[in-house]
XYZ file of N, CA and C in Angstrom:
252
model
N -18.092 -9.537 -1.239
C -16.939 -10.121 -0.571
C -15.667 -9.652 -1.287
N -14.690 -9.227 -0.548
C -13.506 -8.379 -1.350
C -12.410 -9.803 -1.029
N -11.939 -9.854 -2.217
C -10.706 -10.972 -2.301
C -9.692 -10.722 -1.822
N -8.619 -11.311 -1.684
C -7.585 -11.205 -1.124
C -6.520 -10.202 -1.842
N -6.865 -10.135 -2.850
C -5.863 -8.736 -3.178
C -6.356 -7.446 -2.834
N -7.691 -7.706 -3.039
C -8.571 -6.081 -2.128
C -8.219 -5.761 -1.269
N -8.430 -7.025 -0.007
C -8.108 -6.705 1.417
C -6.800 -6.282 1.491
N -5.279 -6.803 1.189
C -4.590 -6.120 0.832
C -3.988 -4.640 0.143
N -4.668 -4.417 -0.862
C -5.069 -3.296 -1.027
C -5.199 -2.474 -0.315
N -6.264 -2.118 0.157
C -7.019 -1.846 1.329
C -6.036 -1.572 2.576
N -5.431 -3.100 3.200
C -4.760 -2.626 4.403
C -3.848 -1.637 3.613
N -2.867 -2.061 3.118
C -1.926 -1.172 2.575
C -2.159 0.263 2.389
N -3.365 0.655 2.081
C -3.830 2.047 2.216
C -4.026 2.509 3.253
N -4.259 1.614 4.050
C -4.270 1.967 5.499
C -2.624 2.363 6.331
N -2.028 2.022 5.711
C -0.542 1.877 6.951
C 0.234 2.936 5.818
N -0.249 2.889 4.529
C 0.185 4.414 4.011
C -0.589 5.438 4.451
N -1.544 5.853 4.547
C -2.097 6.894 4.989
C -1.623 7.074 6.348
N -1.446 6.361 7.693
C -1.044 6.634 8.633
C 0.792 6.846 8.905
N 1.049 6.421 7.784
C 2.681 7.144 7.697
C 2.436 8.704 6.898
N 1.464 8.657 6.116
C 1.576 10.536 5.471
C 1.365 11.026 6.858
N 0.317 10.585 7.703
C -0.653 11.382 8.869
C 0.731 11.573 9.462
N 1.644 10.749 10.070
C 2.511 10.719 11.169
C 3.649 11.727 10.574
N 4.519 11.495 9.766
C 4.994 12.681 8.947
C 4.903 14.456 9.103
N 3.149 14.192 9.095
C 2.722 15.558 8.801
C 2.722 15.669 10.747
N 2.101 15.227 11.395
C 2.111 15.569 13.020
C 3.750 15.590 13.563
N 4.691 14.846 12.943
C 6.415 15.026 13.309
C 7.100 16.460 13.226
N 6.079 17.000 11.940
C 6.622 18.390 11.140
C 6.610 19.581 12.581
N 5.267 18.859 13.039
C 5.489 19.994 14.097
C 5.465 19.814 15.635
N 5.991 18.378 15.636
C 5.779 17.342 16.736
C 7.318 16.503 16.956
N 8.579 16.901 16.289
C 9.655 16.375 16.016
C 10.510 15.814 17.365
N 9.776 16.081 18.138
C 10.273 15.718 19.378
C 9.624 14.145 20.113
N 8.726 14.138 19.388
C 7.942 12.948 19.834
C 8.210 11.463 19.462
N 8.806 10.975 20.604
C 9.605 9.895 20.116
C 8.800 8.509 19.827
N 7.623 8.674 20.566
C 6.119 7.600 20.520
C 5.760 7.660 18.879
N 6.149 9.305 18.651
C 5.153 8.962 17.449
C 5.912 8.548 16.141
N 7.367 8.906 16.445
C 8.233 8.306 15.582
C 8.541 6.994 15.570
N 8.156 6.359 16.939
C 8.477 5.032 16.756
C 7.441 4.143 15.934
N 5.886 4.894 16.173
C 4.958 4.503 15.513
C 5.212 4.821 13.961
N 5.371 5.791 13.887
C 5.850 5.965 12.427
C 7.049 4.618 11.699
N 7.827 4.796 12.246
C 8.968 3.261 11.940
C 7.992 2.168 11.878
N 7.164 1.647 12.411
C 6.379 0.726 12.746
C 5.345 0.107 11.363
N 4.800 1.865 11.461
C 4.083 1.959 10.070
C 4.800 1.675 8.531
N 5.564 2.041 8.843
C 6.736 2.305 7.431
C 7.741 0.559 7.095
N 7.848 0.128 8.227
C 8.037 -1.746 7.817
C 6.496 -2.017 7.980
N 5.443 -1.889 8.366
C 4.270 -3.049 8.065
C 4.147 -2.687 6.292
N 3.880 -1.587 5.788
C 3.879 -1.241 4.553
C 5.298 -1.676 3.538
N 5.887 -1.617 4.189
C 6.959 -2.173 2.881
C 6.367 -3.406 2.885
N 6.779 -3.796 3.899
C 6.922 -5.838 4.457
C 5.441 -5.951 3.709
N 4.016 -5.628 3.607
C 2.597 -5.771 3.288
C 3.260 -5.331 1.299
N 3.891 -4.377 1.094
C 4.151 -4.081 -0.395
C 4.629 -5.292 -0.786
N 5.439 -5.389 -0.073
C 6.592 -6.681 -1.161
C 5.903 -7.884 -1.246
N 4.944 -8.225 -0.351
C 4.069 -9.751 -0.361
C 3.288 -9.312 -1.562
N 2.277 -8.518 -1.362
C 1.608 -7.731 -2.504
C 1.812 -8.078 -4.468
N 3.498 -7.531 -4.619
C 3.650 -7.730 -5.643
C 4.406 -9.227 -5.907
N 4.690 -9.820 -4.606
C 4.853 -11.312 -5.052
C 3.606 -11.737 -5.800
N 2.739 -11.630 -4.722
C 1.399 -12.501 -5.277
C 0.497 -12.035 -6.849
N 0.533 -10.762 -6.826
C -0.140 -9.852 -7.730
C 0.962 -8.794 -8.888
N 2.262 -9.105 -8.740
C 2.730 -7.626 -9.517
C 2.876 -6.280 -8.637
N 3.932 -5.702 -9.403
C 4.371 -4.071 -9.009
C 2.995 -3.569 -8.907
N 2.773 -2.771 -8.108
C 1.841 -1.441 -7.642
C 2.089 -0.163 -8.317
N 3.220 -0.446 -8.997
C 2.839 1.225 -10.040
C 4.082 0.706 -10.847
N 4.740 1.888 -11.657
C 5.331 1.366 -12.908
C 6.924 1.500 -12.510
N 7.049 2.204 -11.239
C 8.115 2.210 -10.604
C 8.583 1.047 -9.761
N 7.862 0.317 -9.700
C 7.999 -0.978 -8.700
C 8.567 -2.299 -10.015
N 7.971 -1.958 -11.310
C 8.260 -2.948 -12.047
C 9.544 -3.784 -12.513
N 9.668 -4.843 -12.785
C 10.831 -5.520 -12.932
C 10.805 -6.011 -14.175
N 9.920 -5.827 -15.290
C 10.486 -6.682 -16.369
C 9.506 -6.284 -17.499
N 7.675 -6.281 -17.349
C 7.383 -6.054 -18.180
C 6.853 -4.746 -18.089
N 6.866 -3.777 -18.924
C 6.688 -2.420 -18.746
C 4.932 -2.435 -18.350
N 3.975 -2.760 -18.634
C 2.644 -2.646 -18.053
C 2.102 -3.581 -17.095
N 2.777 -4.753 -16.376
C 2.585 -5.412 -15.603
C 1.256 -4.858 -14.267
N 1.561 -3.768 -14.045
C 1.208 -2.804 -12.768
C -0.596 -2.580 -13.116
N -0.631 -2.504 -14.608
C -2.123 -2.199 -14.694
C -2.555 -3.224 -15.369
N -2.652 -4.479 -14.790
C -2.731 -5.969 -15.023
C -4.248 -5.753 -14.725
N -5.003 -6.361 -15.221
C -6.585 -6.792 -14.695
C -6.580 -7.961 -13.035
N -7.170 -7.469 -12.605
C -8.933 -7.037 -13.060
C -8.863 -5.491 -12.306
N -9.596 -4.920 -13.331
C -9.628 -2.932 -12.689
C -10.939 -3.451 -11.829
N -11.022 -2.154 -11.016
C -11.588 -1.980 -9.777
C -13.226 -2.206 -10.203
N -13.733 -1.770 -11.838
C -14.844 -2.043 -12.184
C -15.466 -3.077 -12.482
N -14.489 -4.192 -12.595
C -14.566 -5.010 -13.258
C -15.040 -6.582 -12.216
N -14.700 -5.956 -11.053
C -15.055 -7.020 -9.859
C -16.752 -6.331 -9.302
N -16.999 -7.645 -8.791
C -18.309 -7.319 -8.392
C -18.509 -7.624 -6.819
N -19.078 -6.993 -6.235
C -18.791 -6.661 -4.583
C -20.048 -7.628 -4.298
N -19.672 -7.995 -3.296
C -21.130 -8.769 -2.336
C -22.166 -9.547 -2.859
């Protein structure tokens, strides 16, 4: 069972990967206004999903941080949880 910061996790990897994908199809698709709007779409669910993220849990990397310099690689690492 993946906890609630997983699933988060998780989505969040999801709505980033589909903003790299959309990006890369604009490069040669720049005319496509569907897919830019989807792209916008993608790009607030991921912030708006980031910023809840490090309310609940901390910065996501060391660039996000606000105060203590290692906050970001806070426990528990990915080995350290046990699945199902």
């Amino acid at each position: 069972m993946m906890t609630e910061r997983e699933r988060m996790l998780r989505r969040l990897s999801s709505y980033d990967f589909a903003v790299t994908e959309l990006h890369i199809y604009l490069d040669t698709h720049p005319d496509d206004a569907a897919a830019a709007k989807t792209l916008a779409d993608y790009e607030q669910k991921s912030d708006s999903l980031a910023r809840d993220f490090q309310e609940k849990f901390g910065p996501l990397t060391p660039m996000n941080e606000t105060g203590n310099r290692w906050a970001w690689i806070s426990d528990p690492w990915p080995w350290d949880t046990q699945e199902g």
